[in-house]
Amino acid sequence: MKVLIVEDDPLHRSYLHEAVSAALPECETVIEAESGTMGEKLARDHRSAHVVMDLQMNNRNGIEAARTIWKERPDTRILFWSNYSDEAYVRGVSRIVPDGAAYGYVLKSASDERLKLALRSIFVEAQCVIDREVRGMQQKSLGQTRGFSDSEYEILIDIALGLTDRAIARRRGLSLRSVQNRLQQLYEKLDVYQTASDDHEDSRFNLRARAVTVAMLRKLLNYSALERAESELAEWLKQV
Amino acid sequence: MKVLIVEDDPLHRSYLHEAVSAALPECETVIEAESGTMGEKLARDHRSAHVVMDLQMNNRNGIEAARTIWKERPDTRILFWSNYSDEAYVRGVSRIVPDGAAYGYVLKSASDERLKLALRSIFVEAQCVIDREVRGMQQKSLGQTRGFSDSEYEILIDIALGLTDRAIARRRGLSLRSVQNRLQQLYEKLDVYQTASDDHEDSRFNLRARAVTVAMLRKLLNYSALERAESELAEWLKQV
DNA sequence: GTAGATGATGCGGGAACCTGCAAGACGCGC
DNA sequence: GCGCGTCTTGCAGGTTCCCGCATCATCTAC
């Protein structure tokens, strides 16, 4: 077995290296990449079937790297190892995992044992292993009660990018009023009205900008999600 | 000498511990805190004069922790050790450092030597040590050519928080038109107009929201800056 | 002192945003 | 079919935002 490690922090990289060696005696070679782009290249060159991937990296985001790797070989097994369980990351990962692929999501705060167990489960048994905390996030996100539907998330991203109502309408193939409807839903769910209609009605928020910030603070959005959305937007702008 | 380490990642914490022991033989005790709040408490209890502080932490941000530590004892020497040289962090740090205090800012990507040298310079010689890259950021920020003045930064934060023009005017003691003037300056500097007035004038951006996102992508703003701004806002809202 | 630069303020208008009301469209269960 | 809920769309209105034009105060340089 050959394992590819993609992680830009040298400390964490060597820690992972040791963990992999310890957990997988059948693994002969461990390759290391220190950025997302490097990871893609090495995965291609070595036809890696087993990857451990950091999510937050400077050069190229782990989600991006995973996406191109999976596009080339969808049966690659990838273990995501991340500091955070932000909804933005969790959602980003589950958007790109191919049908039937084995993958895992383990937090860096997890114990040695948990990490090693996850390594064996995914790489040897081809089982999916999702950290409990992350799992909870998924439930909340996919469940309809307090979570966000895809359409709501979509429009959240659109206003975060700074698009006009009209631009959103064209991009998503909706009428202007529908866009505004979804915005109202979003405002409702994000609870942006709280301090808005106070005693005197002047201490008000700009709902659109406020929604983005609240989403940020609640970790529905984060930097890397913005980055991805921005590049998708640029692509779309080119087409039109 | 006694050194307090505030860092939430166990790997980095133990690495720091070793580096401190190696660089400072005169240091008898090393204390570790795994969160900002914990760091504040330990600094208070032990009257720490020498602190190594991570900036990005889950529980309580390094800047917040440093602020309360410096408020209680302004002659504390703090070495910030961070992954990033985001303008948001650099600006955040230089806003809170007391007059004449010795502090340092070293990136985690720096070499062992650099870190140890910085430790000696700050804790023994009471010199300020700022990483070159960070320094460059400071220059760009304080210099007026491409950088942002304080007033522009202020208004950037205000719209990021989602305040109305009117609310900003009251908060900053300005007229409505002045606020809008500054907004125009900001839009100019952030170059938000680029794709705005394209061929047909409908593929447009909402300048206000777009400005925030562009600032995010350029790392003028980041999560922790938002967090701080949000709590300051909450305080201000209580007063009024 | 005069001229020029910078910044704060007021006014007005056009565009974008937010929302209440109401009419269709679609699917689902009975 | 019929009723119900959800989603979409249009219209109208009030509010907020964006900005050009103009005035005034302050400060600097010559």
Coordinates of C-alpha atoms (C1' of nucleotides) in Angstrom, one line a residue:
Chain A
M1 CA 0.0 0.0 0.0
K2 CA 1.1 3.6 -0.7
V3 CA -0.3 6.5 1.1
L4 CA -0.1 10.2 0.1
I5 CA -0.1 12.9 2.7
V6 CA -1.2 16.4 1.7
E7 CA -0.6 18.9 4.5
D8 CA 1.2 22.2 4.5
D9 CA 2.2 22.3 8.2
P10 CA 5.6 20.4 8.6
L11 CA 4.8 19.5 12.2
H12 CA 1.5 18.0 11.3
R13 CA 2.9 16.4 8.3
S14 CA 5.5 14.4 10.2
Y15 CA 3.0 13.6 12.9
L16 CA 0.7 12.1 10.2
H17 CA 3.6 10.3 8.7
E18 CA 4.3 8.5 12.0
A19 CA 0.6 7.8 12.5
V20 CA 0.3 6.2 9.1
S21 CA 3.3 4.1 9.6
A22 CA 2.1 2.9 13.0
A23 CA -1.4 2.2 12.0
L24 CA -0.7 0.6 8.6
P25 CA 2.2 -1.8 8.7
E26 CA 1.2 -3.0 5.3
C27 CA 2.0 0.4 3.9
E28 CA 5.4 0.4 2.2
T29 CA 5.6 4.0 1.0
V30 CA 4.5 7.3 2.3
I31 CA 4.6 10.3 0.0
E32 CA 4.3 13.8 1.3
A33 CA 2.9 16.9 -0.5
E34 CA 3.0 20.3 1.1
S35 CA 0.3 22.0 -0.9
G36 CA -2.9 21.2 -2.7
T37 CA -1.4 21.6 -6.2
M38 CA 1.5 19.4 -5.2
G39 CA -0.9 16.9 -3.9
E40 CA -2.8 16.8 -7.1
K41 CA 0.3 16.3 -9.1
L42 CA 1.7 13.5 -6.9
A43 CA -1.7 11.7 -6.8
R44 CA -1.7 11.7 -10.5
D45 CA 1.9 10.6 -10.9
H46 CA 1.7 7.8 -8.4
R47 CA -1.9 6.9 -9.1
S48 CA -2.5 7.1 -5.4
A49 CA -5.5 5.2 -4.0
H50 CA -5.1 6.3 -0.4
V51 CA -4.8 10.0 0.5
V52 CA -4.8 11.9 3.8
M53 CA -5.7 15.5 3.1
D54 CA -5.6 18.6 5.2
L55 CA -8.5 21.0 4.4
Q56 CA -7.1 24.4 5.2
M57 CA -4.0 25.1 3.1
N58 CA -2.5 28.2 1.7
N59 CA -1.7 27.4 -1.8
R60 CA -4.7 25.3 -2.8
N61 CA -7.5 24.3 -0.7
G62 CA -8.0 20.7 0.3
I63 CA -11.5 20.6 -1.2
E64 CA -10.2 21.7 -4.5
A65 CA -7.4 19.2 -4.5
A66 CA -9.8 16.4 -3.5
R67 CA -12.2 17.4 -6.3
T68 CA -9.6 17.1 -9.0
I69 CA -8.2 13.9 -7.6
W70 CA -11.7 12.3 -7.4
K71 CA -12.5 13.6 -10.9
E72 CA -9.5 11.7 -12.3
R73 CA -10.0 8.5 -10.1
P74 CA -13.3 8.4 -8.3
D75 CA -12.5 5.3 -6.2
T76 CA -9.6 7.1 -4.4
R77 CA -10.0 6.9 -0.7
I78 CA -9.5 10.2 1.0
L79 CA -9.3 10.9 4.7
F80 CA -9.9 14.6 5.5
W81 CA -8.0 15.7 8.6
S82 CA -9.1 19.2 9.7
N83 CA -9.0 21.6 12.5
Y84 CA -12.6 22.7 12.1
S85 CA -16.0 21.3 11.7
D86 CA -17.4 24.5 10.1
E87 CA -20.6 23.9 8.2
A88 CA -18.9 25.4 5.3
Y89 CA -16.2 22.7 5.2
V90 CA -18.6 19.9 5.9
R91 CA -20.9 21.0 3.2
G92 CA -18.1 21.6 0.8
V93 CA -16.8 18.0 1.3
S94 CA -20.1 16.3 0.9
R95 CA -20.8 18.2 -2.3
I96 CA -17.8 16.6 -4.0
V97 CA -17.6 13.1 -2.7
P98 CA -18.5 10.7 -5.6
D99 CA -21.2 8.1 -5.3
G100 CA -20.0 5.1 -3.3
A101 CA -16.5 6.5 -2.6
A102 CA -15.0 5.7 0.8
Y103 CA -13.9 8.8 2.7
G104 CA -13.4 10.0 6.2
Y105 CA -13.5 13.2 8.1
V106 CA -11.5 13.4 11.4
L107 CA -10.8 16.4 13.5
K108 CA -7.2 17.3 14.4
S109 CA -8.3 17.4 18.0
A110 CA -9.1 13.7 17.9
S111 CA -7.0 11.3 19.8
D112 CA -4.2 9.2 18.3
E113 CA -6.4 6.1 18.6
R114 CA -9.2 7.7 16.7
L115 CA -7.0 8.7 13.9
K116 CA -5.3 5.4 13.5
L117 CA -8.7 3.6 13.7
A118 CA -10.0 5.8 11.0
L119 CA -6.9 5.2 8.8
R120 CA -7.5 1.4 9.0
S121 CA -11.2 1.6 8.5
I122 CA -11.0 3.7 5.4
F123 CA -7.9 2.4 3.7
V124 CA -8.3 -1.2 4.6
E125 CA -12.0 -1.8 5.1
A126 CA -13.2 0.9 2.7
Q127 CA -15.7 2.2 5.3
C128 CA -16.7 5.8 5.7
V129 CA -15.7 7.3 9.0
I130 CA -17.1 10.6 10.0
D131 CA -16.2 12.3 13.3
R132 CA -19.1 12.5 15.7
E133 CA -19.0 16.3 15.9
V134 CA -18.8 16.6 12.1
R135 CA -21.7 14.1 11.8
G136 CA -23.8 16.3 14.1
M137 CA -23.0 19.2 11.7
Q138 CA -24.2 17.2 8.7
Q139 CA -27.4 16.3 10.4
K140 CA -28.1 19.8 11.3
S141 CA -27.3 20.9 7.9
L142 CA -29.3 18.3 5.9
G143 CA -32.1 18.1 8.4
Q144 CA -34.7 20.7 7.6
T145 CA -35.6 22.0 11.0
R146 CA -32.8 24.5 11.8
G147 CA -30.6 23.7 8.8
F148 CA -30.3 25.4 5.5
S149 CA -31.7 24.0 2.3
D150 CA -29.5 24.0 -0.8
S151 CA -31.4 26.9 -2.3
E152 CA -30.9 29.0 0.8
Y153 CA -27.2 28.2 0.9
E154 CA -27.0 29.1 -2.8
I155 CA -28.4 32.5 -2.3
L156 CA -26.3 33.1 0.7
I157 CA -23.3 32.6 -1.4
D158 CA -24.6 34.8 -4.1
I159 CA -25.1 37.8 -1.8
A160 CA -21.8 37.1 -0.1
L161 CA -20.2 37.4 -3.5
G162 CA -21.8 40.8 -3.8
L163 CA -24.2 40.0 -6.6
T164 CA -27.3 42.1 -7.3
D165 CA -30.7 40.7 -7.1
R166 CA -31.0 40.9 -10.8
A167 CA -27.6 39.2 -11.3
I168 CA -28.6 36.4 -9.0
A169 CA -31.9 36.0 -10.9
R170 CA -30.1 35.5 -14.1
R171 CA -27.4 33.2 -12.7
R172 CA -29.9 30.9 -11.0
G173 CA -32.6 31.2 -13.6
L174 CA -35.2 32.8 -11.4
S175 CA -37.4 35.8 -11.5
L176 CA -36.4 38.9 -9.5
R177 CA -39.2 38.4 -7.0
S178 CA -38.2 34.8 -6.3
V179 CA -34.7 35.8 -5.5
Q180 CA -36.1 38.3 -3.1
N181 CA -38.4 35.7 -1.6
R182 CA -35.4 33.4 -0.9
L183 CA -33.6 36.4 0.6
Q184 CA -36.4 36.9 3.0
Q185 CA -36.3 33.2 4.0
L186 CA -32.6 33.5 4.5
Y187 CA -33.0 36.6 6.7
E188 CA -35.6 34.8 8.7
K189 CA -33.4 31.7 9.3
L190 CA -30.3 33.8 10.1
D191 CA -32.4 35.8 12.5
V192 CA -31.1 39.0 11.2
Y193 CA -34.2 40.9 12.4
Q194 CA -33.3 40.6 16.1
T195 CA -31.9 44.0 16.8
A196 CA -33.2 45.5 13.6
S197 CA -36.7 46.8 14.6
D198 CA -35.7 48.1 17.9
D199 CA -37.4 51.0 19.8
H200 CA -36.6 53.8 17.4
E201 CA -36.4 52.3 13.9
D202 CA -33.2 54.0 13.0
S203 CA -30.7 51.7 14.7
R204 CA -31.0 49.4 11.8
F205 CA -29.0 46.8 10.0
N206 CA -28.5 46.5 6.3
L207 CA -30.0 43.1 6.0
R208 CA -28.0 41.9 3.1
A209 CA -24.6 42.7 4.5
R210 CA -25.7 41.6 8.0
A211 CA -26.8 38.3 6.7
V212 CA -23.3 37.6 5.3
T213 CA -21.6 38.5 8.5
V214 CA -23.9 36.5 10.7
A215 CA -23.4 33.5 8.4
M216 CA -19.6 34.0 8.8
L217 CA -19.8 34.2 12.6
R218 CA -21.9 31.1 12.6
K219 CA -19.4 29.4 10.4
L220 CA -21.9 28.7 7.7
L221 CA -19.4 30.5 5.5
N222 CA -15.7 30.7 5.7
Y223 CA -12.8 32.0 3.8
S224 CA -12.3 28.9 1.7
A225 CA -15.9 28.7 0.8
L226 CA -15.8 32.3 -0.4
E227 CA -12.7 31.5 -2.4
R228 CA -14.3 28.6 -4.2
A229 CA -17.5 30.6 -4.8
E230 CA -15.5 33.4 -6.2
S231 CA -13.7 31.3 -8.7
E232 CA -17.0 29.7 -9.8
L233 CA -18.4 33.1 -10.2
A234 CA -15.5 34.2 -12.4
E235 CA -16.1 31.1 -14.6
W236 CA -19.7 31.9 -14.9
L237 CA -19.0 35.5 -15.8
K238 CA -16.7 34.4 -18.6
Q239 CA -19.4 32.2 -20.1
V240 CA -22.0 35.0 -20.1
Chain B
M1 CA 12.8 33.2 34.0
K2 CA 9.3 31.8 33.5
V3 CA 7.7 31.5 30.1
L4 CA 4.0 31.1 29.4
I5 CA 2.9 29.4 26.1
V6 CA -0.6 30.0 24.9
E7 CA -1.4 27.7 21.9
D8 CA -4.3 25.4 21.3
D9 CA -2.7 22.9 19.0
P10 CA -0.9 20.2 21.1
L11 CA 1.7 19.5 18.5
H12 CA 2.7 23.2 18.2
R13 CA 2.6 23.5 21.9
S14 CA 5.1 20.8 22.5
Y15 CA 7.3 22.1 19.7
L16 CA 7.2 25.6 21.3
H17 CA 8.0 24.1 24.6
E18 CA 11.2 22.5 23.2
A19 CA 12.2 25.6 21.3
V20 CA 11.9 27.7 24.4
S21 CA 13.9 25.3 26.5
A22 CA 16.6 25.1 23.9
A23 CA 16.8 28.9 23.2
L24 CA 16.5 30.0 26.8
P25 CA 18.6 27.9 29.2
E26 CA 18.0 30.6 31.9
C27 CA 14.3 29.7 31.8
E28 CA 13.4 27.4 34.7
T29 CA 9.7 27.0 34.2
V30 CA 7.5 26.7 31.1
I31 CA 3.7 26.9 31.6
E32 CA 1.3 25.9 28.9
A33 CA -2.2 27.2 28.3
E34 CA -4.4 25.7 25.6
S35 CA -6.8 28.5 25.1
G36 CA -6.9 32.3 25.2
T37 CA -9.0 32.4 28.4
M38 CA -6.7 29.9 30.1
G39 CA -3.8 32.0 29.0
E40 CA -5.2 35.1 30.6
K41 CA -5.8 33.3 33.8
L42 CA -2.4 31.7 34.0
A43 CA -0.7 35.0 33.1
R44 CA -2.6 36.7 35.9
D45 CA -1.9 33.9 38.5
H46 CA 1.8 33.6 37.7
R47 CA 2.4 37.3 36.9
S48 CA 4.0 36.1 33.7
A49 CA 6.4 38.6 32.1
H50 CA 7.2 36.4 29.1
V51 CA 4.5 35.0 26.8
V52 CA 4.4 33.2 23.5
M53 CA 1.0 33.5 22.0
D54 CA -0.7 31.9 19.1
L55 CA -3.1 34.2 17.3
Q56 CA -5.7 31.9 15.9
M57 CA -7.4 29.9 18.6
N58 CA -10.8 28.6 19.0
N59 CA -11.9 29.5 22.4
R60 CA -10.5 33.0 22.7
N61 CA -8.5 34.8 20.1
G62 CA -4.8 35.6 20.8
I63 CA -5.4 39.3 20.2
E64 CA -8.1 39.4 22.9
A65 CA -6.0 37.5 25.3
A66 CA -3.0 39.7 24.7
R67 CA -5.1 42.8 25.2
T68 CA -6.3 41.8 28.6
I69 CA -2.8 40.7 29.6
W70 CA -1.3 44.0 28.5
K71 CA -4.1 45.9 30.2
E72 CA -3.2 44.3 33.5
R73 CA 0.6 44.5 33.0
P74 CA 1.7 46.6 30.1
D75 CA 5.4 45.6 30.4
T76 CA 4.7 42.0 29.6
R77 CA 6.7 40.8 26.6
I78 CA 4.7 38.9 24.1
L79 CA 5.9 37.0 21.1
F80 CA 3.1 36.3 18.6
W81 CA 3.5 33.2 16.7
S82 CA 1.1 32.9 13.8
N83 CA 0.4 31.0 10.6
Y84 CA -0.6 34.1 8.8
S85 CA 0.4 37.6 8.0
D86 CA -3.1 38.8 7.1
E87 CA -3.4 42.5 7.3
A88 CA -6.3 42.0 9.7
Y89 CA -4.0 40.3 12.2
V90 CA -1.1 42.7 11.8
R91 CA -3.4 45.6 12.2
G92 CA -5.1 44.0 15.2
V93 CA -1.8 43.5 17.0
S94 CA -0.4 46.9 16.4
R95 CA -3.7 48.4 17.7
I96 CA -3.2 46.9 21.1
V97 CA 0.5 47.0 21.8
P98 CA 1.2 49.5 24.6
D99 CA 3.7 52.3 24.2
G100 CA 7.2 51.0 24.7
A101 CA 6.3 47.4 25.2
A102 CA 8.6 44.8 23.7
Y103 CA 6.8 42.3 21.4
G104 CA 7.4 40.2 18.4
Y105 CA 5.6 38.7 15.5
V106 CA 7.0 35.5 14.0
L107 CA 5.4 33.3 11.4
K108 CA 5.1 29.6 12.0
S109 CA 6.7 29.0 8.6
A110 CA 9.9 30.6 10.0
S111 CA 12.9 28.4 10.7
D112 CA 14.0 27.0 14.0
E113 CA 16.8 29.5 14.2
R114 CA 14.6 32.5 13.5
L115 CA 12.2 31.5 16.2
K116 CA 14.9 30.9 18.8
L117 CA 16.6 34.2 17.9
A118 CA 13.4 36.0 18.3
L119 CA 12.8 34.4 21.7
R120 CA 16.2 35.6 22.9
S121 CA 15.9 39.1 21.4
I122 CA 12.5 39.7 23.0
F123 CA 12.7 38.0 26.3
V124 CA 16.3 38.8 27.1
E125 CA 17.1 42.0 25.2
A126 CA 13.6 43.5 25.2
Q127 CA 13.9 44.2 21.5
C128 CA 11.0 44.2 19.1
V129 CA 11.3 41.5 16.4
I130 CA 8.9 41.6 13.5
D131 CA 9.1 39.0 10.8
R132 CA 10.1 40.6 7.4
E133 CA 6.9 39.5 5.7
V134 CA 4.8 41.0 8.5
R135 CA 6.8 44.1 8.4
G136 CA 6.1 44.5 4.7
M137 CA 2.4 44.2 5.5
Q138 CA 2.7 46.9 8.2
Q139 CA 4.4 49.3 5.7
K140 CA 1.8 48.7 3.1
S141 CA -0.9 49.2 5.7
L142 CA 0.5 52.4 7.3
G143 CA 1.9 53.8 4.1
Q144 CA -0.7 55.8 2.3
T145 CA -0.1 54.8 -1.3
R146 CA -2.0 51.6 -1.6
G147 CA -2.8 51.1 2.0
F148 CA -5.8 51.9 4.0
S149 CA -6.2 54.8 6.3
D150 CA -7.8 54.2 9.7
S151 CA -11.0 55.9 8.7
E152 CA -11.3 53.7 5.7
Y153 CA -10.6 50.6 7.7
E154 CA -13.2 51.8 10.2
I155 CA -15.9 52.1 7.7
L156 CA -15.0 48.8 6.1
I157 CA -15.7 47.2 9.4
D158 CA -18.9 49.0 9.8
I159 CA -20.4 47.8 6.6
A160 CA -19.0 44.4 7.2
L161 CA -21.0 44.3 10.4
G162 CA -24.0 45.2 8.4
L163 CA -24.7 48.6 9.7
T164 CA -26.8 51.1 7.8
D165 CA -25.3 54.4 6.6
R166 CA -27.3 56.2 9.2
A167 CA -26.2 53.9 12.0
I168 CA -22.6 54.3 10.9
A169 CA -23.1 58.1 10.9
R170 CA -24.3 58.0 14.5
R171 CA -21.7 55.6 15.7
R172 CA -18.8 57.6 14.2
G173 CA -20.2 61.0 14.8
L174 CA -20.5 61.9 11.1
S175 CA -23.1 63.2 8.8
L176 CA -24.8 60.8 6.4
R177 CA -23.1 62.2 3.4
S178 CA -19.7 61.9 4.9
V179 CA -20.3 58.3 5.6
Q180 CA -21.2 57.8 2.0
N181 CA -18.1 59.8 0.9
R182 CA -15.9 57.4 2.8
L183 CA -17.7 54.5 1.3
Q184 CA -17.0 55.8 -2.1
Q185 CA -13.3 56.1 -1.2
L186 CA -13.4 52.6 0.0
Y187 CA -15.0 51.3 -3.1
E188 CA -12.4 53.1 -5.1
K189 CA -9.5 51.6 -3.2
L190 CA -10.9 48.1 -3.2
D191 CA -11.4 48.4 -6.9
V192 CA -14.9 47.2 -6.7
Y193 CA -15.9 48.8 -9.9
Q194 CA -13.9 46.6 -12.2
T195 CA -16.5 44.3 -13.5
A196 CA -19.3 46.5 -12.4
S197 CA -20.0 48.8 -15.3
D198 CA -19.5 46.2 -18.0
D199 CA -21.1 46.2 -21.5
H200 CA -24.7 46.0 -20.4
E201 CA -25.1 47.6 -17.1
D202 CA -27.1 44.8 -15.6
S203 CA -24.3 42.4 -14.7
R204 CA -23.6 44.5 -11.7
F205 CA -22.4 44.0 -8.1
N206 CA -23.9 45.3 -5.0
L207 CA -21.0 47.5 -4.0
R208 CA -21.5 47.3 -0.3
A209 CA -21.6 43.5 -0.1
R210 CA -18.9 43.2 -2.8
A211 CA -16.5 45.4 -0.9
V212 CA -16.7 43.2 2.2
T213 CA -16.0 40.1 0.2
V214 CA -13.1 41.6 -1.7
A215 CA -11.7 42.8 1.6
M216 CA -12.0 39.2 2.9
L217 CA -10.4 37.7 -0.1
R218 CA -7.5 40.2 0.2
K219 CA -7.2 39.3 3.8
L220 CA -7.8 42.8 5.0
L221 CA -10.6 41.2 7.1
N222 CA -10.8 37.8 8.6
Y223 CA -12.9 35.9 11.0
S224 CA -11.2 37.0 14.1
A225 CA -11.4 40.7 13.1
L226 CA -15.1 40.2 12.5
E227 CA -15.5 38.6 15.8
R228 CA -13.8 41.5 17.6
A229 CA -15.7 44.1 15.7
E230 CA -19.0 42.3 16.5
S231 CA -18.4 42.3 20.2
E232 CA -17.4 46.0 20.1
L233 CA -20.6 46.7 18.3
A234 CA -22.6 44.8 20.9
E235 CA -21.0 46.9 23.6
W236 CA -21.8 50.1 21.7
L237 CA -25.4 49.0 21.1
K238 CA -25.8 48.6 24.8
Q239 CA -24.6 52.0 25.6
V240 CA -27.0 53.7 23.1
Chain C
dG1 C1' -2.7 86.8 1.2
dT2 C1' -3.8 83.7 -2.4
dA3 C1' -4.2 79.5 -4.5
dG4 C1' -4.7 74.6 -4.1
dA5 C1' -5.7 70.3 -1.6
dT6 C1' -8.4 67.8 1.6
dG7 C1' -12.4 66.7 4.0
dA8 C1' -17.2 67.4 5.9
dT9 C1' -21.8 68.6 4.7
dG10 C1' -26.3 69.4 2.1
dC11 C1' -29.5 68.5 -1.8
dG12 C1' -31.5 65.8 -5.3
dG13 C1' -32.3 62.1 -8.4
dG14 C1' -32.0 57.5 -10.1
dA15 C1' -31.2 52.7 -9.0
dA16 C1' -31.4 48.9 -5.9
dC17 C1' -33.4 46.8 -2.0
dC18 C1' -37.2 45.0 1.2
dT19 C1' -41.9 43.6 1.7
dG20 C1' -47.1 43.1 1.7
dC21 C1' -50.7 41.5 -1.3
dA22 C1' -52.4 38.4 -4.6
dA23 C1' -52.6 35.3 -8.4
dG24 C1' -50.8 31.0 -10.6
dA25 C1' -48.2 26.5 -10.8
dC26 C1' -47.0 22.1 -9.0
dG27 C1' -47.1 18.1 -6.3
dC28 C1' -49.4 15.1 -2.6
dG29 C1' -52.8 12.9 -0.1
dC30 C1' -57.7 11.8 0.4
Chain D
dG1 C1' -61.7 16.0 -8.4
dC2 C1' -60.6 18.7 -4.3
dG3 C1' -58.1 20.8 -0.8
dC4 C1' -53.7 21.9 1.1
dG5 C1' -49.0 23.3 1.3
dT6 C1' -45.0 24.9 -1.1
dC7 C1' -42.8 27.5 -4.6
dT8 C1' -42.9 31.0 -8.2
dT9 C1' -44.1 35.3 -10.2
dG10 C1' -46.0 40.1 -10.8
dC11 C1' -47.1 44.8 -8.9
dA12 C1' -46.8 48.6 -6.0
dG13 C1' -44.9 51.2 -2.2
dG14 C1' -41.5 52.8 0.9
dT15 C1' -36.8 52.8 2.3
dT16 C1' -32.0 52.7 1.6
dC17 C1' -28.1 53.1 -1.2
dC18 C1' -25.0 55.3 -4.7
dC19 C1' -23.3 59.4 -6.6
dG20 C1' -22.9 64.0 -9.1
dC21 C1' -23.0 68.9 -8.0
dA22 C1' -22.1 72.6 -4.9
dT23 C1' -20.7 74.9 -0.5
dC24 C1' -17.8 75.7 3.3
dA25 C1' -13.9 75.1 6.7
dT26 C1' -9.2 73.9 7.5
dC27 C1' -4.6 73.4 6.3
dT28 C1' -0.4 73.9 3.5
dA29 C1' 2.8 76.1 0.3
dC30 C1' 4.5 79.9 -2.0

